[in-house]
DNA sequence: ATAATGTATGAAACGCATTTCAATGCAATA
DNA sequence: TATTGCATTGAAATGCGTTTCATACATTAT
């Protein structure tokens, strides 16, 4: 394998010239260029990319912080980022956090250590101040509304989307409406809550905390929601569900339990994941893959 | 920020001692250790990890080659790898290939360049020889049967699983059986085909190429399968489906089209993804997450 | 008391490619 | 012919942490 110096010696040129050839710089005589390539072939040489990283001070790697890889919402964003990164010669370092704040900080630390050139945070637990502090070390893009903070972000207007959903249900005649979200503390969830309250205010209904279901991420969480609903004396007539997966779970488990959908319970969800088409779920599309793509370009 | 030499100067020690402190080596006087930490604090120092990588000759990063991040089959494996990698202080570099052979080679090249210490290949398009050639540069683990080749692998016995599935359907009285898979050329798919043929031979039925559906990956592919089935004069009475997602699609689209399931068409699938429970699909569990975990440990 | 261990620490070499700076050769313009 | 400028090339500095080797002192064993 050897290193650039050996190549230089074998080709009878200086290391600078080898580097020029390797990086496709102009101003190298054709014959020397050829000699260098031949030496590279002969020694089966490959650049030590860590030396390149050190020398250049950058890695062409961007980090992506997500809570779970195997949730469609996040894997779709990741997909978008990955495809776009690849097309631009970047690599992706995956930080799966499970919403563990320590792991998020570890990931941010990688920016300071120059392991990554930038970071895309798809879902956040650490506080804003911390992120702002780290952003001196490199670009950080958030996939949520940053509320005027001095941070880059690409975000879906979940407030608007949720409001749209609420209005749709209200127009259908519903007044008793609940909703399901993934993690009640997130920024996106707060936007949804605000939209929920706003919509209810307009029809003079009070929000019902018992109709708000937290921790709804996967299809199987729908089962829990259905079970809760069945135990209630007074049930909502409609549910806004932040994930198609969960909606699918609610609908199928609900039907198993004899819940008539949409007669007893209307379900409206978000993402427009193929599962919703399959199950005939009414859903509002969220451009997740595009968001990933944009997030990449902001970096 | 500065570097290790500045820390050394400020703390009044040598760089070697700083390195010892940084790496928690013994044989450093407590007072010097303290002085070093103080200097680190004062200068807000962090190691340049690229220098560490270069110096150590390794990165504690492992690469993972998958065709698509947003398919449950692969994201579940990835999930398993990610969780385990994290617990062992490793990071994950994601190579999404879309089954593009060039991208696979690029990823393998990263092993040679020492960008990654090892690679886990979840699905492969390049030929064996090439992988064997690259394995001189570091550990490579395949997630498929390597058929006695000199390569590490963790694999699910898809032959056995498929045979089991076939026998289950046969026991239920089916003789006209078809199947759906993701990519007909993969090793895993060949194992499935072999199992299919073997099972049919035992009941003296001939394989029906028209009942074999390729490119079935996502829920929406079920729609295509249903459409094909409806066009056939003679249909299978049962389908073995390599992915729960696709099975879900077949069942829901099928029902929409008036196909009675399981009366007209029995469906048996694999993975045991939560979706199958939701839809009451009979499924055979595949330990994907565990496979990811094991794959990591082989490296 | 002497040899043998163990603790503590620094100088210097090592890993490797990039990039700046200076120098050389040659061609085109004044 | 003198001058300006571009094409080419190499020496050396740079980025930065790890690790080996040698050294020095303090113990403990013989």
XYZ file of C-alpha atoms (C1' of nucleotides) in Angstrom:
658
model
C 0.000 0.000 0.000
C 2.533 2.581 1.041
C 2.072 6.293 1.238
C 2.338 9.330 -0.909
C 6.103 9.533 -0.456
C 6.669 6.091 -1.805
C 4.564 6.936 -4.786
C 6.593 10.075 -5.280
C 9.836 8.163 -5.143
C 8.680 5.457 -7.500
C 7.319 7.977 -9.972
C 10.349 10.177 -9.669
C 8.451 13.286 -8.625
C 7.784 15.194 -5.440
C 4.981 14.515 -3.029
C 3.412 17.793 -3.983
C 3.069 16.588 -7.534
C 1.536 13.342 -6.410
C -0.951 15.288 -4.385
C -1.734 17.405 -7.405
C -2.400 14.348 -9.493
C -4.519 12.809 -6.792
C -6.616 15.921 -6.546
C -6.841 16.554 -10.255
C -5.062 19.856 -10.209
C -3.922 21.424 -13.451
C -0.276 22.231 -14.081
C 1.118 18.740 -14.085
C 2.896 17.511 -17.202
C 1.057 14.685 -18.824
C 4.000 12.312 -18.571
C 4.457 12.890 -14.848
C 0.769 12.452 -14.318
C 0.984 9.133 -16.069
C 4.010 8.076 -14.084
C 2.204 8.861 -10.886
C -0.849 6.846 -11.836
C 1.334 3.942 -12.764
C 3.094 4.047 -9.440
C -0.277 4.172 -7.731
C -1.417 1.115 -9.626
C 1.767 -0.764 -9.004
C 1.733 -0.197 -5.273
C -2.016 -0.602 -5.007
C -2.061 2.693 -3.231
C -5.046 4.437 -1.683
C -4.972 7.671 0.182
C -5.254 7.429 3.900
C -8.393 9.397 4.283
C -7.717 10.249 7.887
C -4.598 12.068 6.866
C -6.649 13.893 4.277
C -9.204 14.823 6.884
C -6.560 16.054 9.259
C -4.779 17.991 6.635
C -7.833 19.555 5.121
C -9.483 20.212 8.438
C -12.737 18.777 7.190
C -14.207 15.378 6.535
C -17.099 15.691 4.098
C -19.170 13.815 6.589
C -22.293 15.172 8.079
C -23.854 13.854 11.215
C -27.507 13.154 11.594
C -29.158 12.957 14.949
C -32.339 10.945 15.070
C -34.100 9.246 17.923
C -34.934 6.026 16.097
C -33.838 4.774 12.708
C -36.676 2.389 12.284
C -39.544 4.809 12.496
C -40.930 5.772 9.088
C -41.062 9.451 9.933
C -37.361 9.584 10.653
C -36.216 7.032 8.164
C -37.943 9.012 5.451
C -36.119 12.159 6.431
C -32.900 10.173 6.618
C -33.570 8.749 3.211
C -33.867 12.249 1.802
C -30.681 13.388 3.449
C -28.776 10.274 2.463
C -29.711 10.476 -1.180
C -28.785 14.117 -1.394
C -25.578 13.738 0.575
C -24.421 10.986 -1.696
C -25.058 13.047 -4.771
C -22.828 15.730 -3.361
C -19.979 13.567 -2.241
C -20.836 13.599 1.413
C -21.124 10.760 3.834
C -23.526 10.320 6.674
C -22.712 9.501 10.248
C -25.725 8.224 12.076
C -26.383 9.092 15.688
C -29.317 7.206 17.069
C -30.226 8.798 20.369
C -33.441 7.295 21.646
C -33.989 10.848 22.843
C -31.153 10.361 25.286
C -29.734 13.771 25.975
C -26.259 12.393 26.643
C -26.109 10.854 23.224
C -27.221 14.072 21.655
C -24.421 15.908 23.353
C -21.953 13.236 22.283
C -23.042 13.809 18.750
C -22.673 17.565 19.030
C -19.243 16.982 20.507
C -18.304 15.289 17.254
C -18.759 18.606 15.538
C -16.285 20.211 17.870
C -13.867 17.344 17.344
C -14.206 17.796 13.607
C -15.484 14.312 13.103
C -18.277 15.844 11.070
C -18.515 19.039 9.085
C -22.069 19.710 10.072
C -25.016 18.213 11.877
C -28.658 17.782 11.085
C -30.824 17.369 14.130
C -34.085 15.679 13.327
C -35.379 15.676 16.819
C -33.953 17.360 19.804
C -33.916 16.985 23.554
C -31.049 19.250 24.518
C -31.813 22.867 25.155
C -31.413 25.626 22.626
C -28.548 27.286 24.409
C -26.454 24.200 24.089
C -27.086 23.925 20.399
C -26.296 27.568 19.915
C -23.073 27.059 21.825
C -22.047 24.233 19.539
C -22.955 26.029 16.382
C -19.709 27.975 16.609
C -17.962 24.777 15.581
C -19.882 24.180 12.411
C -23.268 24.365 10.763
C -26.188 22.828 12.560
C -29.575 22.487 10.975
C -32.673 21.704 12.936
C -35.735 19.997 11.533
C -38.140 21.944 13.630
C -39.289 25.489 14.070
C -36.520 27.405 15.827
C -38.735 30.329 16.699
C -36.523 33.130 15.560
C -33.405 31.830 17.230
C -30.148 32.269 15.511
C -30.112 28.761 14.138
C -30.797 27.273 10.755
C -33.772 25.097 10.296
C -36.005 23.451 7.817
C -39.341 22.755 9.250
C -42.750 21.674 8.402
C -45.381 24.007 9.709
C -47.008 21.575 12.045
C -49.182 24.293 13.485
C -50.670 24.994 10.102
C -50.950 21.352 9.185
C -52.694 20.522 12.423
C -55.001 23.484 12.119
C -55.886 22.348 8.644
C -56.636 18.915 10.006
C -58.785 20.300 12.792
C -60.761 22.465 10.400
C -61.320 19.518 8.153
C -62.778 17.537 11.002
C -64.818 20.450 12.233
C -66.235 20.984 8.790
C -67.296 17.347 8.818
C -69.330 18.189 11.896
C -67.034 16.956 14.632
C -66.792 18.857 17.889
C -65.346 16.232 20.166
C -61.864 15.883 18.880
C -58.728 14.353 20.378
C -55.240 13.784 19.060
C -52.247 11.484 19.215
C -48.625 12.553 19.067
C -45.226 11.001 19.436
C -43.616 12.947 22.178
C -45.478 15.596 24.013
C -42.489 17.732 24.851
C -41.162 18.384 21.371
C -41.411 21.726 19.638
C -43.465 20.195 16.890
C -45.864 18.777 19.399
C -46.269 22.115 21.079
C -47.178 23.635 17.744
C -49.775 20.957 17.313
C -51.164 21.534 20.736
C -51.483 25.235 20.025
C -53.339 24.499 16.810
C -55.595 22.102 18.634
C -56.487 24.655 21.242
C -56.946 27.407 18.733
C -59.314 25.356 16.622
C -61.365 24.332 19.585
C -61.613 27.883 20.797
C -63.155 28.869 17.513
C -65.973 26.425 18.006
C -66.235 27.136 21.707
C -65.153 23.741 22.841
C -62.724 23.197 25.670
C -59.622 21.070 25.179
C -59.846 17.623 26.697
C -56.532 16.472 28.146
C -57.814 12.927 28.427
C -58.243 12.838 24.683
C -54.649 13.618 24.065
C -52.508 10.552 23.606
C -48.797 10.797 24.047
C -46.054 8.368 23.010
C -47.770 7.329 19.835
C -45.034 6.335 17.462
C -45.594 2.924 16.040
C -48.449 0.938 14.694
C -48.715 -1.019 17.900
C -49.317 2.133 19.897
C -52.661 2.316 18.186
C -53.728 -0.643 20.240
C -53.175 1.235 23.459
C -55.126 4.197 22.173
C -58.042 2.014 21.218
C -58.010 0.332 24.596
C -58.045 3.724 26.317
C -60.858 4.949 24.177
C -62.981 1.938 24.896
C -62.633 2.515 28.598
C -63.942 6.051 28.360
C -67.451 7.088 29.207
C -67.319 10.003 26.874
C -65.302 9.469 23.749
C -64.087 11.798 21.051
C -65.779 11.363 17.713
C -62.638 12.176 15.819
C -58.897 11.828 16.271
C -56.075 13.694 14.663
C -53.089 11.384 14.551
C -49.595 12.642 13.962
C -48.404 9.467 12.286
C -49.907 7.265 9.632
C -48.491 4.252 11.395
C -50.409 4.974 14.535
C -53.539 5.746 12.558
C -53.216 2.391 10.882
C -52.932 0.751 14.253
C -55.944 2.570 15.610
C -58.055 1.685 12.627
C -57.193 -1.962 12.471
C -57.232 -2.603 16.188
C -60.331 -0.482 16.486
C -62.144 -2.522 13.892
C -61.127 -5.694 15.663
C -62.711 -4.362 18.813
C -65.900 -3.502 17.046
C -65.269 0.208 16.827
C -66.917 1.529 13.688
C -64.630 3.738 11.684
C -65.383 6.395 10.640
C -68.906 6.266 12.069
C -67.896 5.983 15.721
C -64.480 7.455 15.280
C -63.084 9.488 12.426
C -59.328 9.351 11.987
C -57.205 11.856 10.158
C -53.491 11.475 10.040
C -50.263 12.929 8.679
C -47.311 11.891 6.518
C -49.052 10.342 3.580
C -47.054 7.213 4.010
C -48.113 4.438 1.611
C -49.691 2.614 4.494
C -52.442 5.202 4.607
C -53.371 4.625 1.025
C -53.450 0.919 1.603
C -55.770 1.310 4.536
C -57.763 4.098 3.030
C -56.797 6.485 5.740
C -57.337 10.132 5.068
C -54.002 11.744 5.549
C -52.231 15.023 5.101
C -48.981 14.816 3.268
C -45.792 15.993 4.891
C -42.806 16.463 2.590
C -40.351 14.588 4.765
C -37.952 13.430 2.138
C -37.823 16.894 0.668
C -37.184 18.286 4.094
C -34.186 15.984 4.439
C -32.939 17.164 1.106
C -33.263 20.790 2.068
C -31.675 20.214 5.418
C -28.650 18.852 3.660
C -28.367 21.829 1.382
C -28.530 24.264 4.236
C -25.303 22.738 5.484
C -9.172 25.800 20.982
C -5.529 25.059 20.402
C -3.827 21.728 20.309
C -2.158 19.278 22.563
C 1.117 21.177 22.522
C -0.476 24.324 23.827
C -2.094 22.356 26.582
C 1.274 20.880 27.419
C 2.880 24.280 27.591
C 0.143 25.784 29.703
C 0.138 22.873 32.093
C 3.901 22.759 32.223
C 4.187 19.154 31.061
C 5.081 17.302 27.901
C 2.676 16.383 25.159
C 3.130 12.757 26.064
C 1.771 13.450 29.487
C -1.181 15.307 28.086
C -1.901 12.367 25.865
C -1.694 10.075 28.865
C -4.199 12.167 30.736
C -6.497 12.330 27.753
C -6.440 8.589 27.403
C -6.668 7.817 31.068
C -3.348 6.099 31.318
C -1.894 5.358 34.717
C 1.472 6.709 35.757
C 0.635 10.368 35.842
C 1.032 12.253 39.100
C -2.249 13.505 40.397
C -1.131 17.131 40.399
C -0.014 17.033 36.787
C -3.209 15.346 35.821
C -5.089 18.148 37.450
C -2.974 20.800 35.796
C -3.659 19.232 32.437
C -7.402 19.163 32.963
C -7.335 22.743 34.040
C -5.458 23.775 30.939
C -7.960 21.840 28.859
C -10.823 23.666 30.501
C -9.188 27.008 30.199
C -8.488 26.673 26.499
C -11.765 24.915 25.795
C -9.755 22.228 24.154
C -11.054 19.163 22.350
C -8.980 16.593 20.600
C -8.953 16.775 16.875
C -10.372 13.397 16.209
C -8.933 13.215 12.737
C -5.486 13.411 14.175
C -6.424 10.657 16.567
C -7.695 8.552 13.714
C -4.594 9.110 11.691
C -2.317 8.425 14.557
C -4.087 5.344 15.773
C -4.716 3.999 12.327
C -8.337 3.308 13.177
C -11.516 5.266 13.541
C -13.979 3.299 15.655
C -16.452 3.782 12.884
C -18.095 0.962 11.105
C -19.752 1.277 7.773
C -23.092 -0.185 6.957
C -24.195 -0.834 3.431
C -27.916 -0.941 2.868
C -30.005 -0.422 -0.226
C -32.695 1.721 1.383
C -32.863 3.240 4.836
C -36.589 3.597 4.841
C -37.545 0.001 4.401
C -38.521 -1.688 7.663
C -36.483 -4.786 6.928
C -33.295 -2.785 6.648
C -34.058 -0.124 9.166
C -34.666 -2.821 11.722
C -31.290 -4.363 11.064
C -29.744 -0.906 11.171
C -31.475 -0.226 14.428
C -29.914 -3.341 15.921
C -26.475 -2.428 14.688
C -26.778 1.187 15.777
C -27.837 0.354 19.292
C -25.053 -2.127 19.723
C -22.425 0.048 18.121
C -23.274 2.895 20.418
C -22.974 0.713 23.477
C -19.478 -0.194 22.411
C -18.253 3.243 21.552
C -18.519 2.847 17.816
C -20.089 5.108 15.285
C -21.978 4.233 12.185
C -21.380 5.497 8.708
C -24.358 4.920 6.503
C -23.998 3.949 2.880
C -27.309 3.917 1.111
C -26.774 2.210 -2.203
C -30.119 1.697 -3.906
C -28.456 -1.505 -5.032
C -26.117 0.564 -7.153
C -22.962 -1.438 -7.543
C -20.814 1.671 -7.863
C -21.931 2.928 -4.529
C -21.227 -0.408 -2.987
C -17.708 -0.303 -4.281
C -17.300 3.244 -3.040
C -18.263 2.044 0.375
C -15.820 -0.840 0.251
C -13.175 1.601 -0.840
C -13.707 3.421 2.439
C -12.413 0.374 4.203
C -9.224 0.509 2.228
C -8.908 4.212 2.922
C -9.362 3.526 6.614
C -12.419 5.679 6.838
C -14.076 2.777 8.601
C -12.703 -0.075 10.657
C -15.135 -2.591 9.295
C -18.181 -2.955 7.125
C -21.495 -4.667 7.494
C -23.166 -5.434 4.209
C -26.886 -5.887 4.593
C -27.551 -6.505 0.971
C -25.109 -6.980 -1.778
C -24.858 -6.515 -5.509
C -21.115 -6.754 -6.070
C -19.651 -10.142 -6.677
C -18.053 -12.287 -4.013
C -14.574 -11.999 -5.404
C -14.618 -8.280 -4.951
C -15.710 -8.529 -1.370
C -13.075 -11.120 -0.687
C -10.507 -8.816 -2.214
C -11.499 -5.978 0.066
C -11.595 -8.092 3.162
C -7.816 -7.871 3.359
C -8.307 -4.280 4.466
C -10.557 -4.980 7.388
C -13.411 -7.091 8.647
C -16.467 -7.383 6.476
C -19.612 -9.063 7.653
C -22.392 -10.084 5.335
C -26.002 -10.449 6.319
C -26.635 -13.331 4.036
C -25.533 -16.900 3.578
C -21.990 -16.858 2.215
C -22.071 -20.500 1.189
C -18.796 -21.599 2.662
C -16.819 -18.717 1.314
C -14.073 -17.306 3.405
C -16.181 -14.434 4.664
C -17.947 -13.716 7.909
C -21.659 -13.604 7.952
C -24.701 -13.583 10.114
C -27.657 -14.827 8.283
C -31.159 -15.880 8.686
C -31.857 -19.231 7.172
C -34.300 -18.060 4.586
C -34.384 -21.471 3.001
C -35.572 -23.012 6.214
C -37.972 -20.182 6.958
C -39.509 -20.390 3.522
C -39.757 -24.143 3.681
C -41.505 -23.823 6.983
C -43.889 -21.349 5.433
C -44.569 -23.625 2.476
C -45.221 -26.593 4.710
C -47.605 -24.565 6.774
C -49.610 -23.633 3.714
C -49.497 -27.170 2.357
C -50.726 -28.528 5.642
C -53.640 -26.127 5.372
C -54.509 -27.883 2.121
C -52.999 -25.478 -0.387
C -51.381 -26.802 -3.533
C -51.412 -23.744 -5.740
C -48.896 -21.526 -4.086
C -47.034 -18.444 -5.272
C -44.648 -16.041 -3.598
C -43.469 -12.459 -3.490
C -39.920 -11.290 -2.914
C -37.973 -8.095 -2.942
C -35.251 -8.688 -5.411
C -35.054 -11.873 -7.357
C -31.305 -11.921 -7.765
C -30.220 -11.825 -4.132
C -28.774 -14.783 -2.304
C -31.626 -14.764 0.122
C -34.103 -14.843 -2.697
C -32.372 -17.781 -4.279
C -32.631 -19.646 -1.023
C -36.322 -18.903 -0.986
C -36.749 -20.082 -4.514
C -34.995 -23.314 -3.721
C -37.279 -23.862 -0.764
C -40.287 -23.113 -2.913
C -39.294 -25.634 -5.514
C -38.382 -28.237 -2.980
C -41.712 -27.949 -1.212
C -43.652 -28.164 -4.446
C -41.708 -31.193 -5.519
C -42.797 -32.992 -2.402
C -46.415 -32.540 -3.290
C -45.810 -33.164 -6.969
C -46.723 -29.696 -8.094
C -44.729 -27.787 -10.643
C -43.455 -24.288 -9.898
C -45.422 -21.532 -11.580
C -43.199 -18.677 -12.692
C -46.219 -16.476 -13.215
C -47.036 -16.780 -9.553
C -43.706 -15.408 -8.518
C -43.721 -11.672 -7.910
C -40.485 -9.771 -7.930
C -39.732 -6.272 -6.684
C -42.060 -6.478 -3.757
C -40.639 -4.198 -1.124
C -43.181 -1.742 0.104
C -46.788 -1.752 1.060
C -47.748 -0.185 -2.245
C -46.247 -3.069 -4.179
C -49.086 -5.158 -2.841
C -51.397 -3.240 -5.113
C -49.522 -4.378 -8.177
C -49.597 -7.961 -7.006
C -53.328 -7.832 -6.448
C -53.874 -6.326 -9.873
C -51.805 -9.079 -11.476
C -53.655 -11.758 -9.610
C -57.013 -10.430 -10.659
C -55.989 -10.600 -14.272
C -55.095 -14.272 -14.077
C -57.290 -17.063 -15.252
C -55.801 -19.492 -12.826
C -54.788 -18.006 -9.530
C -52.794 -19.338 -6.637
C -54.798 -20.051 -3.512
C -51.970 -19.001 -1.269
C -49.040 -16.595 -1.311
C -45.858 -16.598 0.669
C -44.726 -13.020 1.052
C -41.228 -12.089 2.063
C -42.225 -8.864 3.754
C -44.983 -7.980 6.136
C -45.341 -4.639 4.442
C -46.154 -6.198 1.131
C -48.493 -8.661 2.763
C -50.303 -5.769 4.359
C -50.644 -4.152 0.973
C -51.924 -7.307 -0.643
C -54.463 -7.875 2.057
C -55.825 -4.372 2.178
C -55.836 -3.739 -1.546
C -57.133 -7.232 -2.114
C -60.034 -6.652 0.200
C -60.820 -3.420 -1.569
C -60.994 -5.305 -4.821
C -63.319 -7.888 -3.379
C -60.739 -10.593 -2.969
C -61.706 -12.717 0.002
C -58.824 -13.311 2.322
C -58.045 -15.937 3.372
C -60.845 -17.791 1.575
C -59.742 -16.867 -1.962
C -56.188 -16.176 -1.090
C -54.220 -17.159 1.971
C -51.281 -14.932 2.815
C -48.330 -15.873 4.966
C -45.498 -13.460 5.475
C -42.206 -12.882 7.240
C -40.601 -10.460 9.682
C -43.221 -10.245 12.364
C -43.309 -6.510 12.043
C -45.984 -4.907 14.220
C -48.013 -4.194 11.109
C -48.768 -7.867 10.775
C -50.252 -8.048 14.209
C -52.346 -5.010 13.498
C -53.693 -6.535 10.340
C -53.934 -10.014 11.718
C -51.487 -11.353 9.222
C -49.967 -14.686 9.965
C -46.275 -14.116 9.903
C -43.020 -15.857 10.662
C -40.670 -13.910 12.832
C -37.211 -13.035 11.610
C -34.772 -11.818 14.237
C -33.564 -8.812 12.309
C -32.562 -6.606 15.153
C -30.661 -9.444 16.751
C -28.982 -10.093 13.449
C -27.782 -6.516 13.386
C -26.475 -6.891 16.878
C -24.599 -10.045 16.019
C -23.230 -8.555 12.854
C -21.725 -5.792 14.879
C -20.079 -8.170 17.271
C -18.518 -10.186 14.518
C -16.614 -7.079 13.596
C 24.139 -2.859 50.355
C 22.952 -4.186 45.655
C 20.001 -5.707 42.277
C 15.558 -5.700 40.550
C 10.883 -3.412 40.025
C 7.843 -0.036 39.516
C 6.438 4.858 38.921
C 6.715 9.099 36.368
C 7.941 11.954 32.563
C 9.892 14.049 28.316
C 12.152 14.069 23.595
C 11.516 12.581 19.349
C 9.738 9.689 15.824
C 5.591 8.383 13.471
C 1.184 8.315 10.881
C 0.136 10.964 5.934
C -1.593 14.277 2.777
C -2.180 19.325 1.729
C -0.614 23.663 0.753
C 2.267 27.639 0.579
C 6.323 29.685 -1.221
C 10.040 30.051 -4.057
C 12.281 28.815 -8.112
C 12.884 27.348 -12.842
C 11.946 27.054 -17.657
C 9.811 28.756 -21.627
C 6.796 31.436 -24.509
C 4.569 35.645 -25.694
C 4.519 40.762 -25.648
C 6.680 45.207 -25.702
C 16.411 42.300 -26.783
C 14.193 42.959 -22.531
C 10.144 41.986 -19.959
C 6.047 40.080 -18.301
C 3.515 36.024 -17.415
C 2.123 31.439 -17.330
C 3.233 26.570 -16.758
C 5.674 23.255 -13.794
C 7.824 21.462 -9.902
C 9.897 20.583 -5.334
C 11.276 21.719 -0.460
C 9.409 22.526 3.637
C 5.877 23.763 6.803
C 1.457 22.436 8.589
C -2.418 19.952 10.788
C -2.255 17.026 15.576
C -2.239 13.120 18.645
C 0.038 8.549 19.824
C 3.637 5.778 21.045
C 8.222 4.161 21.716
C 12.522 4.703 24.000
C 15.380 6.513 27.320
C 15.958 8.504 31.694
C 15.450 9.362 36.660
C 13.902 8.439 41.000
C 11.680 5.624 44.522
C 10.824 1.042 46.390
C 11.141 -3.620 47.477
C 13.441 -7.909 47.304
C 17.900 -10.565 47.851
